[in-house]
mmCIF file of C-alpha atoms in Angstrom:
data_model
loop_
_atom_site.group_PDB
_atom_site.id
_atom_site.type_symbol
_atom_site.label_atom_id
_atom_site.label_comp_id
_atom_site.label_asym_id
_atom_site.label_seq_id
_atom_site.Cartn_x
_atom_site.Cartn_y
_atom_site.Cartn_z
ATOM 1 C CA UNK A 58 -86.916 -9.121 -95.567
ATOM 2 C CA UNK A 59 -83.460 -10.498 -96.383
ATOM 3 C CA UNK A 60 -82.443 -14.056 -95.470
ATOM 4 C CA UNK A 61 -80.024 -14.527 -92.586
ATOM 5 C CA UNK A 62 -76.520 -14.153 -93.988
ATOM 6 C CA UNK A 63 -74.539 -14.259 -90.734
ATOM 7 C CA UNK A 64 -75.352 -14.585 -87.059
ATOM 8 C CA UNK A 65 -73.074 -14.750 -84.002
ATOM 9 C CA UNK A 66 -69.951 -14.703 -86.178
ATOM 10 C CA UNK A 67 -68.077 -11.831 -84.502
ATOM 11 C CA UNK A 68 -65.565 -14.326 -83.074
ATOM 12 C CA UNK A 69 -64.503 -15.129 -86.661
ATOM 13 C CA UNK A 70 -64.434 -11.517 -87.832
ATOM 14 C CA UNK A 71 -67.987 -11.600 -89.196
ATOM 15 C CA UNK A 72 -71.303 -10.161 -88.105
ATOM 16 C CA UNK A 73 -73.305 -10.617 -84.948
ATOM 17 C CA UNK A 74 -76.377 -10.162 -87.121
ATOM 18 C CA UNK A 75 -76.691 -9.693 -90.885
ATOM 19 C CA UNK A 76 -80.056 -10.027 -92.591
ATOM 20 C CA UNK A 77 -83.700 -9.479 -91.718
ATOM 21 C CA UNK A 78 -85.535 -6.181 -92.283
ATOM 22 C CA UNK A 79 -83.667 -3.800 -94.556
ATOM 23 C CA UNK A 80 -84.333 -0.064 -94.251
ATOM 24 C CA UNK A 81 -84.516 2.042 -97.401
ATOM 25 C CA UNK A 82 -81.249 3.689 -98.376
ATOM 26 C CA UNK A 83 -80.916 7.048 -96.661
ATOM 27 C CA UNK A 84 -83.882 6.382 -94.368
ATOM 28 C CA UNK A 85 -82.513 4.657 -91.251
ATOM 29 C CA UNK A 86 -85.013 3.059 -88.872
ATOM 30 C CA UNK A 87 -83.574 2.529 -85.364
ATOM 31 C CA UNK A 88 -86.501 0.256 -84.419
ATOM 32 C CA UNK A 89 -85.152 -2.286 -86.917
ATOM 33 C CA UNK A 90 -81.605 -2.174 -85.566
ATOM 34 C CA UNK A 91 -80.109 -4.909 -83.405
ATOM 35 C CA UNK A 92 -78.200 -3.619 -80.387
ATOM 36 C CA UNK A 93 -75.739 -4.801 -77.809
ATOM 37 C CA UNK A 94 -75.735 -2.208 -75.095
ATOM 38 C CA UNK A 95 -75.859 1.150 -76.862
ATOM 39 C CA UNK A 96 -74.033 -0.187 -79.918
ATOM 40 C CA UNK A 97 -75.997 -1.099 -83.077
ATOM 41 C CA UNK A 98 -74.395 -4.339 -84.255
ATOM 42 C CA UNK A 99 -76.635 -5.345 -87.155
ATOM 43 C CA UNK A 100 -75.032 -5.173 -90.589
ATOM 44 C CA UNK A 101 -76.949 -4.561 -93.842
ATOM 45 C CA UNK A 102 -77.501 -7.506 -96.151
ATOM 46 C CA UNK A 103 -74.868 -7.901 -98.841
ATOM 47 C CA UNK A 104 -77.070 -9.656 -101.395
ATOM 48 C CA UNK A 105 -79.536 -7.021 -102.556
ATOM 49 C CA UNK A 106 -81.254 -8.669 -105.523
ATOM 50 C CA UNK A 107 -84.708 -8.228 -104.020
ATOM 51 C CA UNK A 108 -86.460 -6.463 -106.917
ATOM 52 C CA UNK A 109 -88.393 -9.620 -107.831
ATOM 53 C CA UNK A 110 -89.187 -10.812 -104.331
ATOM 54 C CA UNK A 111 -92.877 -11.510 -103.666
ATOM 55 C CA UNK A 112 -94.931 -9.221 -101.420
ATOM 56 C CA UNK A 113 -96.658 -10.687 -98.368
ATOM 57 C CA UNK A 114 -99.876 -8.719 -97.890
ATOM 58 C CA UNK A 115 -100.573 -9.597 -94.223
ATOM 59 C CA UNK A 116 -99.430 -7.480 -91.281
ATOM 60 C CA UNK A 117 -96.294 -8.937 -89.705
ATOM 61 C CA UNK A 118 -94.651 -8.269 -86.343
ATOM 62 C CA UNK A 119 -90.871 -8.472 -86.558
ATOM 63 C CA UNK A 120 -89.716 -10.784 -83.736
ATOM 64 C CA UNK A 121 -86.138 -11.514 -84.790
ATOM 65 C CA UNK A 122 -84.121 -14.532 -85.860
ATOM 66 C CA UNK A 123 -84.230 -18.079 -84.539
ATOM 67 C CA UNK A 124 -80.866 -19.486 -83.472
ATOM 68 C CA UNK A 125 -79.884 -22.774 -81.861
ATOM 69 C CA UNK A 126 -77.927 -21.186 -78.996
ATOM 70 C CA UNK A 127 -80.254 -21.247 -75.985
ATOM 71 C CA UNK A 128 -78.730 -18.290 -74.171
ATOM 72 C CA UNK A 129 -78.442 -15.976 -77.155
ATOM 73 C CA UNK A 130 -81.968 -16.812 -78.300
ATOM 74 C CA UNK A 131 -83.512 -15.963 -74.943
ATOM 75 C CA UNK A 132 -81.194 -13.179 -73.880
ATOM 76 C CA UNK A 133 -80.313 -11.452 -77.132
ATOM 77 C CA UNK A 134 -82.793 -12.220 -79.905
ATOM 78 C CA UNK A 135 -86.025 -12.338 -77.923
ATOM 79 C CA UNK A 136 -86.638 -8.763 -76.857
ATOM 80 C CA UNK A 137 -89.467 -7.997 -79.272
ATOM 81 C CA UNK A 138 -91.746 -11.029 -78.941
ATOM 82 C CA UNK A 139 -93.860 -10.380 -75.838
ATOM 83 C CA UNK A 140 -94.888 -6.827 -76.654
ATOM 84 C CA UNK A 141 -95.583 -7.868 -80.257
ATOM 85 C CA UNK A 142 -97.974 -10.511 -78.952
ATOM 86 C CA UNK A 143 -99.659 -7.992 -76.638
ATOM 87 C CA UNK A 144 -100.078 -5.367 -79.382
ATOM 88 C CA UNK A 145 -103.785 -4.841 -80.102
ATOM 89 C CA UNK A 146 -103.298 -4.937 -83.863
ATOM 90 C CA UNK A 147 -103.881 -8.255 -85.580
ATOM 91 C CA UNK A 148 -101.113 -9.947 -87.525
ATOM 92 C CA UNK A 149 -98.556 -12.742 -87.412
ATOM 93 C CA UNK A 150 -95.352 -12.970 -85.395
ATOM 94 C CA UNK A 151 -92.478 -13.229 -87.886
ATOM 95 C CA UNK A 152 -89.283 -15.133 -87.094
ATOM 96 C CA UNK A 153 -86.452 -15.743 -89.552
ATOM 97 C CA UNK A 154 -84.567 -19.037 -89.673
ATOM 98 C CA UNK A 155 -81.323 -19.670 -91.559
ATOM 99 C CA UNK A 156 -82.864 -22.877 -92.965
ATOM 100 C CA UNK A 157 -85.736 -21.927 -95.255
ATOM 101 C CA UNK A 158 -87.192 -25.433 -94.948
ATOM 102 C CA UNK A 159 -87.777 -25.175 -91.184
ATOM 103 C CA UNK A 160 -91.413 -24.871 -90.078
ATOM 104 C CA UNK A 161 -93.149 -24.484 -86.727
ATOM 105 C CA UNK A 162 -93.432 -28.273 -86.486
ATOM 106 C CA UNK A 163 -89.707 -28.821 -87.054
ATOM 107 C CA UNK A 164 -88.421 -26.205 -84.621
ATOM 108 C CA UNK A 165 -86.717 -27.595 -81.545
ATOM 109 C CA UNK A 166 -89.204 -28.197 -78.714
ATOM 110 C CA UNK A 167 -87.612 -25.554 -76.481
ATOM 111 C CA UNK A 168 -87.899 -22.992 -79.287
ATOM 112 C CA UNK A 169 -91.631 -23.662 -79.650
ATOM 113 C CA UNK A 170 -92.108 -23.533 -75.863
ATOM 114 C CA UNK A 171 -90.208 -20.224 -75.705
ATOM 115 C CA UNK A 172 -92.391 -18.655 -78.390
ATOM 116 C CA UNK A 173 -95.581 -19.989 -76.798
ATOM 117 C CA UNK A 174 -94.580 -18.553 -73.432
ATOM 118 C CA UNK A 175 -93.964 -15.109 -74.935
ATOM 119 C CA UNK A 176 -97.137 -15.216 -77.064
ATOM 120 C CA UNK A 177 -99.976 -14.994 -74.517
ATOM 121 C CA UNK A 178 -102.393 -13.579 -77.103
ATOM 122 C CA UNK A 179 -101.888 -16.597 -79.363
ATOM 123 C CA UNK A 180 -101.044 -14.626 -82.500
ATOM 124 C CA UNK A 181 -100.255 -16.778 -85.570
ATOM 125 C CA UNK A 182 -96.559 -17.543 -85.979
ATOM 126 C CA UNK A 183 -94.702 -17.397 -89.296
ATOM 127 C CA UNK A 184 -91.302 -19.102 -89.530
ATOM 128 C CA UNK A 185 -89.587 -17.950 -92.716
ATOM 129 C CA UNK A 186 -86.267 -18.082 -94.470
ATOM 130 C CA UNK A 187 -86.750 -14.518 -95.721
ATOM 131 C CA UNK A 188 -86.527 -13.392 -99.310
ATOM 132 C CA UNK A 189 -89.765 -11.378 -99.504
ATOM 133 C CA UNK A 190 -91.195 -7.896 -99.084
ATOM 134 C CA UNK A 191 -93.630 -7.109 -96.270
ATOM 135 C CA UNK A 192 -96.578 -4.895 -97.154
ATOM 136 C CA UNK A 193 -96.973 -4.044 -93.477
ATOM 137 C CA UNK A 194 -94.324 -4.586 -90.799
ATOM 138 C CA UNK A 195 -94.683 -3.654 -87.134
ATOM 139 C CA UNK A 196 -91.241 -3.289 -85.550
ATOM 140 C CA UNK A 197 -91.342 -2.821 -81.789
ATOM 141 C CA UNK A 198 -87.850 -1.699 -80.715
ATOM 142 C CA UNK A 199 -85.630 -4.235 -78.984
ATOM 143 C CA UNK A 200 -86.839 -4.318 -75.366
ATOM 144 C CA UNK A 201 -83.950 -6.323 -73.912
ATOM 145 C CA UNK A 202 -80.377 -5.903 -75.079
ATOM 146 C CA UNK A 203 -77.643 -8.345 -74.162
ATOM 147 C CA UNK A 204 -76.110 -7.325 -70.847
ATOM 148 C CA UNK A 205 -78.488 -4.377 -70.350
ATOM 149 C CA UNK A 206 -81.598 -3.569 -68.339
ATOM 150 C CA UNK A 207 -84.969 -4.301 -69.941
ATOM 151 C CA UNK A 208 -87.326 -1.445 -70.665
ATOM 152 C CA UNK A 209 -89.831 -0.746 -67.902
ATOM 153 C CA UNK A 210 -92.685 -1.755 -70.160
ATOM 154 C CA UNK A 211 -91.040 -5.057 -70.995
ATOM 155 C CA UNK A 212 -90.273 -5.836 -67.351
ATOM 156 C CA UNK A 213 -93.862 -5.053 -66.343
ATOM 157 C CA UNK A 214 -95.186 -7.339 -69.101
ATOM 158 C CA UNK A 215 -92.824 -10.141 -68.014
ATOM 159 C CA UNK A 216 -93.945 -9.708 -64.392
ATOM 160 C CA UNK A 217 -97.545 -10.229 -65.464
ATOM 161 C CA UNK A 218 -96.763 -13.066 -67.869
ATOM 162 C CA UNK A 219 -94.590 -15.077 -65.466
ATOM 163 C CA UNK A 220 -97.547 -15.471 -63.097
ATOM 164 C CA UNK A 221 -98.735 -18.250 -65.402
ATOM 165 C CA UNK A 222 -95.867 -20.314 -63.921
ATOM 166 C CA UNK A 223 -97.040 -19.925 -60.309
ATOM 167 C CA UNK A 224 -97.637 -23.009 -58.205
ATOM 168 C CA UNK A 225 -96.571 -24.586 -54.919
ATOM 169 C CA UNK A 226 -93.421 -22.945 -53.578
ATOM 170 C CA UNK A 227 -90.215 -25.007 -53.491
ATOM 171 C CA UNK A 228 -88.509 -24.319 -50.170
ATOM 172 C CA UNK A 229 -85.445 -26.559 -50.551
ATOM 173 C CA UNK A 230 -82.455 -24.798 -52.074
ATOM 174 C CA UNK A 231 -82.253 -25.614 -55.797
ATOM 175 C CA UNK A 232 -78.805 -25.832 -57.425
ATOM 176 C CA UNK A 233 -78.775 -25.332 -61.207
ATOM 177 C CA UNK A 234 -75.602 -27.051 -62.371
ATOM 178 C CA UNK A 235 -73.459 -27.089 -65.522
ATOM 179 C CA UNK A 236 -71.501 -30.137 -64.368
ATOM 180 C CA UNK A 237 -73.025 -32.437 -66.996
ATOM 181 C CA UNK A 238 -73.182 -29.952 -69.867
ATOM 182 C CA UNK A 239 -69.639 -28.686 -69.229
ATOM 183 C CA UNK A 240 -67.815 -31.397 -67.257
ATOM 184 C CA UNK A 241 -64.375 -29.897 -67.902
ATOM 185 C CA UNK A 242 -62.767 -33.327 -68.261
ATOM 186 C CA UNK A 243 -61.588 -33.113 -71.893
ATOM 187 C CA UNK A 244 -61.290 -30.636 -74.737
ATOM 188 C CA UNK A 245 -64.886 -31.402 -75.765
ATOM 189 C CA UNK A 246 -66.005 -30.849 -72.178
ATOM 190 C CA UNK A 247 -64.561 -27.328 -72.011
ATOM 191 C CA UNK A 248 -67.778 -25.372 -72.414
ATOM 192 C CA UNK A 249 -67.461 -22.883 -69.599
ATOM 193 C CA UNK A 250 -67.476 -24.087 -65.986
ATOM 194 C CA UNK A 251 -65.537 -23.965 -62.749
ATOM 195 C CA UNK A 252 -63.299 -26.753 -61.504
ATOM 196 C CA UNK A 253 -64.760 -28.753 -58.652
ATOM 197 C CA UNK A 254 -68.388 -28.162 -59.645
ATOM 198 C CA UNK A 255 -69.321 -31.845 -59.358
ATOM 199 C CA UNK A 256 -67.873 -31.951 -55.842
ATOM 200 C CA UNK A 257 -69.674 -28.698 -55.017
ATOM 201 C CA UNK A 258 -72.975 -30.207 -56.191
ATOM 202 C CA UNK A 259 -72.425 -33.274 -54.010
ATOM 203 C CA UNK A 260 -71.620 -31.043 -51.029
ATOM 204 C CA UNK A 261 -74.796 -29.009 -51.586
ATOM 205 C CA UNK A 262 -76.881 -32.177 -52.001
ATOM 206 C CA UNK A 263 -75.572 -33.466 -48.670
ATOM 207 C CA UNK A 264 -76.974 -30.278 -47.123
ATOM 208 C CA UNK A 265 -80.431 -30.974 -48.545
ATOM 209 C CA UNK A 266 -80.243 -29.057 -51.820
ATOM 210 C CA UNK A 267 -81.881 -30.326 -54.991
ATOM 211 C CA UNK A 268 -79.441 -30.561 -57.923
ATOM 212 C CA UNK A 269 -80.891 -29.774 -61.360
ATOM 213 C CA UNK A 270 -79.307 -30.095 -64.799
ATOM 214 C CA UNK A 271 -81.280 -27.626 -66.934
ATOM 215 C CA UNK A 272 -80.485 -29.240 -70.270
ATOM 216 C CA UNK A 273 -82.387 -32.365 -69.133
ATOM 217 C CA UNK A 274 -85.702 -30.521 -68.612
ATOM 218 C CA UNK A 275 -88.307 -29.223 -71.063
ATOM 219 C CA UNK A 276 -88.236 -25.436 -71.068
ATOM 220 C CA UNK A 277 -91.667 -25.070 -69.488
ATOM 221 C CA UNK A 278 -90.732 -27.429 -66.627
ATOM 222 C CA UNK A 279 -87.462 -25.533 -66.121
ATOM 223 C CA UNK A 280 -89.254 -22.181 -65.998
ATOM 224 C CA UNK A 281 -91.777 -23.476 -63.477
ATOM 225 C CA UNK A 282 -88.969 -24.814 -61.296
ATOM 226 C CA UNK A 283 -87.009 -21.551 -61.464
ATOM 227 C CA UNK A 284 -90.123 -19.515 -60.762
ATOM 228 C CA UNK A 285 -91.285 -21.528 -57.743
ATOM 229 C CA UNK A 286 -87.902 -22.062 -56.074
ATOM 230 C CA UNK A 287 -87.486 -19.675 -53.165
ATOM 231 C CA UNK A 288 -83.696 -20.041 -53.128
ATOM 232 C CA UNK A 289 -81.596 -20.701 -56.237
ATOM 233 C CA UNK A 290 -77.863 -21.352 -56.552
ATOM 234 C CA UNK A 291 -77.026 -21.053 -60.241
ATOM 235 C CA UNK A 292 -73.842 -21.894 -62.083
ATOM 236 C CA UNK A 293 -73.318 -18.920 -64.397
ATOM 237 C CA UNK A 294 -74.397 -19.704 -67.931
ATOM 238 C CA UNK A 295 -77.343 -19.636 -70.299
ATOM 239 C CA UNK A 296 -79.824 -20.388 -67.524
ATOM 240 C CA UNK A 297 -79.388 -16.754 -66.454
ATOM 241 C CA UNK A 298 -81.123 -15.828 -69.705
ATOM 242 C CA UNK A 299 -83.986 -18.156 -68.786
ATOM 243 C CA UNK A 300 -84.295 -16.115 -65.589
ATOM 244 C CA UNK A 301 -84.620 -13.021 -67.787
ATOM 245 C CA UNK A 302 -87.996 -14.402 -68.922
ATOM 246 C CA UNK A 303 -89.335 -13.524 -65.468
ATOM 247 C CA UNK A 304 -90.428 -10.236 -64.057
ATOM 248 C CA UNK A 305 -89.830 -8.788 -60.625
ATOM 249 C CA UNK A 306 -89.435 -11.331 -57.774
ATOM 250 C CA UNK A 307 -88.178 -9.452 -54.716
ATOM 251 C CA UNK A 308 -88.592 -12.397 -52.365
ATOM 252 C CA UNK A 309 -86.384 -14.900 -54.217
ATOM 253 C CA UNK A 310 -82.821 -15.480 -53.037
ATOM 254 C CA UNK A 311 -80.532 -15.961 -56.004
ATOM 255 C CA UNK A 312 -76.868 -16.920 -55.811
ATOM 256 C CA UNK A 313 -74.764 -16.999 -58.984
ATOM 257 C CA UNK A 314 -71.484 -18.935 -58.966
ATOM 258 C CA UNK A 315 -69.287 -17.138 -61.507
ATOM 259 C CA UNK A 316 -67.189 -19.113 -63.998
ATOM 260 C CA UNK A 317 -65.399 -16.044 -65.412
ATOM 261 C CA UNK A 318 -64.480 -12.636 -64.033
ATOM 262 C CA UNK A 319 -67.498 -10.365 -63.718
ATOM 263 C CA UNK A 320 -67.453 -7.290 -65.915
ATOM 264 C CA UNK A 321 -69.049 -4.378 -64.020
ATOM 265 C CA UNK A 322 -72.752 -3.983 -64.711
ATOM 266 C CA UNK A 323 -73.350 -7.282 -66.493
ATOM 267 C CA UNK A 324 -75.346 -8.587 -63.542
ATOM 268 C CA UNK A 325 -77.908 -5.787 -63.869
ATOM 269 C CA UNK A 326 -80.440 -7.647 -66.096
ATOM 270 C CA UNK A 327 -80.725 -10.277 -63.360
ATOM 271 C CA UNK A 328 -80.516 -7.928 -60.377
ATOM 272 C CA UNK A 329 -83.402 -5.755 -61.578
ATOM 273 C CA UNK A 330 -85.596 -8.854 -61.412
ATOM 274 C CA UNK A 331 -84.102 -10.412 -58.276
ATOM 275 C CA UNK A 332 -82.811 -7.729 -55.889
ATOM 276 C CA UNK A 333 -81.665 -10.441 -53.454
ATOM 277 C CA UNK A 334 -78.881 -11.394 -55.871
ATOM 278 C CA UNK A 335 -75.486 -12.548 -54.609
ATOM 279 C CA UNK A 336 -72.967 -12.831 -57.461
ATOM 280 C CA UNK A 337 -70.035 -14.835 -56.147
ATOM 281 C CA UNK A 338 -66.981 -14.011 -58.239
ATOM 282 C CA UNK A 339 -64.139 -15.956 -56.645
ATOM 283 C CA UNK A 340 -62.359 -16.668 -59.952
ATOM 284 C CA UNK A 341 -58.581 -16.689 -59.495
ATOM 285 C CA UNK A 342 -57.525 -18.150 -62.845
ATOM 286 C CA UNK A 343 -58.948 -19.141 -66.216
ATOM 287 C CA UNK A 344 -57.648 -22.181 -68.086
ATOM 288 C CA UNK A 345 -58.554 -23.005 -71.676
ATOM 289 C CA UNK A 346 -57.423 -24.701 -74.855
ATOM 290 C CA UNK A 347 -56.350 -22.413 -77.714
ATOM 291 C CA UNK A 348 -57.810 -21.004 -79.919
ATOM 292 C CA UNK A 349 -61.034 -20.906 -77.888
ATOM 293 C CA UNK A 350 -62.301 -17.821 -76.083
ATOM 294 C CA UNK A 351 -61.464 -18.399 -72.395
ATOM 295 C CA UNK A 352 -64.586 -16.548 -71.262
ATOM 296 C CA UNK A 353 -66.752 -18.889 -73.303
ATOM 297 C CA UNK A 354 -64.967 -22.241 -73.230
ATOM 298 C CA UNK A 355 -62.608 -21.879 -70.316
ATOM 299 C CA UNK A 356 -62.651 -23.529 -66.915
ATOM 300 C CA UNK A 357 -62.178 -21.417 -63.809
ATOM 301 C CA UNK A 358 -60.097 -22.142 -60.743
ATOM 302 C CA UNK A 359 -61.892 -20.629 -57.776
ATOM 303 C CA UNK A 360 -60.712 -19.427 -54.398
ATOM 304 C CA UNK A 361 -62.969 -21.799 -52.493
ATOM 305 C CA UNK A 362 -62.342 -20.151 -49.139
ATOM 306 C CA UNK A 363 -63.610 -16.864 -50.557
ATOM 307 C CA UNK A 364 -66.483 -18.538 -52.429
ATOM 308 C CA UNK A 365 -67.804 -20.368 -49.371
ATOM 309 C CA UNK A 366 -67.453 -17.290 -47.192
ATOM 310 C CA UNK A 367 -69.718 -15.405 -49.606
ATOM 311 C CA UNK A 368 -72.064 -18.382 -49.786
ATOM 312 C CA UNK A 369 -72.315 -18.346 -46.008
ATOM 313 C CA UNK A 370 -73.421 -14.706 -46.157
ATOM 314 C CA UNK A 371 -75.927 -15.412 -48.932
ATOM 315 C CA UNK A 372 -77.541 -18.519 -47.461
ATOM 316 C CA UNK A 373 -76.891 -18.094 -43.771
ATOM 317 C CA UNK A 374 -75.295 -21.528 -43.533
ATOM 318 C CA UNK A 375 -72.464 -22.070 -41.016
ATOM 319 C CA UNK A 376 -69.412 -23.360 -42.879
ATOM 320 C CA UNK A 377 -66.297 -25.255 -41.862
ATOM 321 C CA UNK A 378 -62.867 -24.224 -43.284
ATOM 322 C CA UNK A 379 -62.185 -27.896 -43.959
ATOM 323 C CA UNK A 380 -65.026 -27.884 -46.485
ATOM 324 C CA UNK A 381 -63.288 -25.208 -48.545
ATOM 325 C CA UNK A 382 -60.077 -27.250 -48.416
ATOM 326 C CA UNK A 383 -61.906 -30.351 -49.659
ATOM 327 C CA UNK A 384 -63.432 -28.470 -52.600
ATOM 328 C CA UNK A 385 -60.059 -26.909 -53.446
ATOM 329 C CA UNK A 386 -58.541 -30.394 -53.442
ATOM 330 C CA UNK A 387 -61.260 -31.700 -55.784
ATOM 331 C CA UNK A 388 -60.639 -28.704 -58.048
ATOM 332 C CA UNK A 389 -56.876 -29.355 -58.195
ATOM 333 C CA UNK A 390 -57.419 -33.033 -58.975
ATOM 334 C CA UNK A 391 -59.801 -32.199 -61.822
ATOM 335 C CA UNK A 392 -57.403 -29.673 -63.349
ATOM 336 C CA UNK A 393 -54.475 -32.075 -62.971
ATOM 337 C CA UNK A 394 -56.339 -34.817 -64.867
ATOM 338 C CA UNK A 395 -57.492 -32.323 -67.501
ATOM 339 C CA UNK A 396 -53.945 -31.061 -68.099
ATOM 340 C CA UNK A 397 -52.815 -34.632 -68.821
ATOM 341 C CA UNK A 398 -55.026 -34.816 -71.924
ATOM 342 C CA UNK A 399 -55.328 -31.152 -72.996
ATOM 343 C CA UNK A 400 -52.666 -28.478 -73.473
ATOM 344 C CA UNK A 401 -54.006 -25.660 -71.331
ATOM 345 C CA UNK A 402 -53.359 -21.925 -71.488
ATOM 346 C CA UNK A 403 -53.611 -20.082 -68.191
ATOM 347 C CA UNK A 404 -54.476 -16.539 -67.191
ATOM 348 C CA UNK A 405 -54.563 -15.131 -63.651
ATOM 349 C CA UNK A 406 -57.682 -13.054 -63.036
ATOM 350 C CA UNK A 407 -56.842 -9.770 -61.352
ATOM 351 C CA UNK A 408 -58.673 -6.420 -61.495
ATOM 352 C CA UNK A 409 -57.753 -5.835 -65.134
ATOM 353 C CA UNK A 410 -59.733 -8.938 -66.147
ATOM 354 C CA UNK A 411 -62.829 -7.403 -64.553
ATOM 355 C CA UNK A 412 -62.992 -4.374 -66.849
ATOM 356 C CA UNK A 413 -65.947 -4.305 -69.222
ATOM 357 C CA UNK A 414 -64.360 -4.389 -72.682
ATOM 358 C CA UNK A 415 -67.223 -4.805 -75.143
ATOM 359 C CA UNK A 416 -70.834 -3.684 -75.519
ATOM 360 C CA UNK A 417 -73.211 -6.425 -74.419
ATOM 361 C CA UNK A 418 -70.386 -8.336 -72.777
ATOM 362 C CA UNK A 419 -70.625 -12.057 -72.124
#
């Protein structure tokens, strides 16, 4: 079990995942591979001096690495945990961390809550830096790949597990906003958002919606809120991966406000859980500060007339054209102020920007 050598470094020419379980030379084991879409993207460890590594005699269930990126942890590196917990064999859930000194007690609270949620059987948890041999390793294949549908077994298990979050229904529309996490008011605030989001939140609040900033809530409280809300309007971002912790909810209305052009098919992991999904892609232009990836750290200029027309269809709210004009004005003012302190690159978003270019997307 090699230590983590690289993770999420494709942007710099490195590996999405390098480390973890190493198959014997000439004996590939697809269950150990890490995938995005149909593409295996895990690279073999480079440091192979493992002849003297100690052997751990207990049975271990390979659950993947721990990373500090909320969305990638939930949506990319978490597809083995639930079924490992539900497996009838005894053993410990094994997670690798890049810092060998990290323990269960020193994980971030949301990381512990995430593991607890996906561990209904209460199996022991081992947080390790790697550098050992496993006498017995259970490797359940990756059940959820980034940007892809879950397996049927995984979705059924999530449907059962998410019932633990049930409680009184929330009938007011809930808006899950990125306006505080990604305010788009400076270079540091360019974390992926759409211009005018703060004004949009205020407009929704005036109509009786509840505005929520997910980064301010403990994970368990966020999951309960998302589960119980009957109508969600979500600013596209990592919270979509929190929604992937749920199973099938055919009665929930879910509206996603896109902050980047939608690549065909990337909404499927959410749609298979929430068939009443409305993905509003009204992105006309992306603006960003080089050398960042505009899909990750850009800010979108929306066609607010188009966005509100789709919102009217999704929510059944009558809308006034003047409201779209007011939001467009707020968007222009925000971008004007931003351009005074940041040198922005710009890219119009036509059909060619909506072509899926890479396995796993995002």
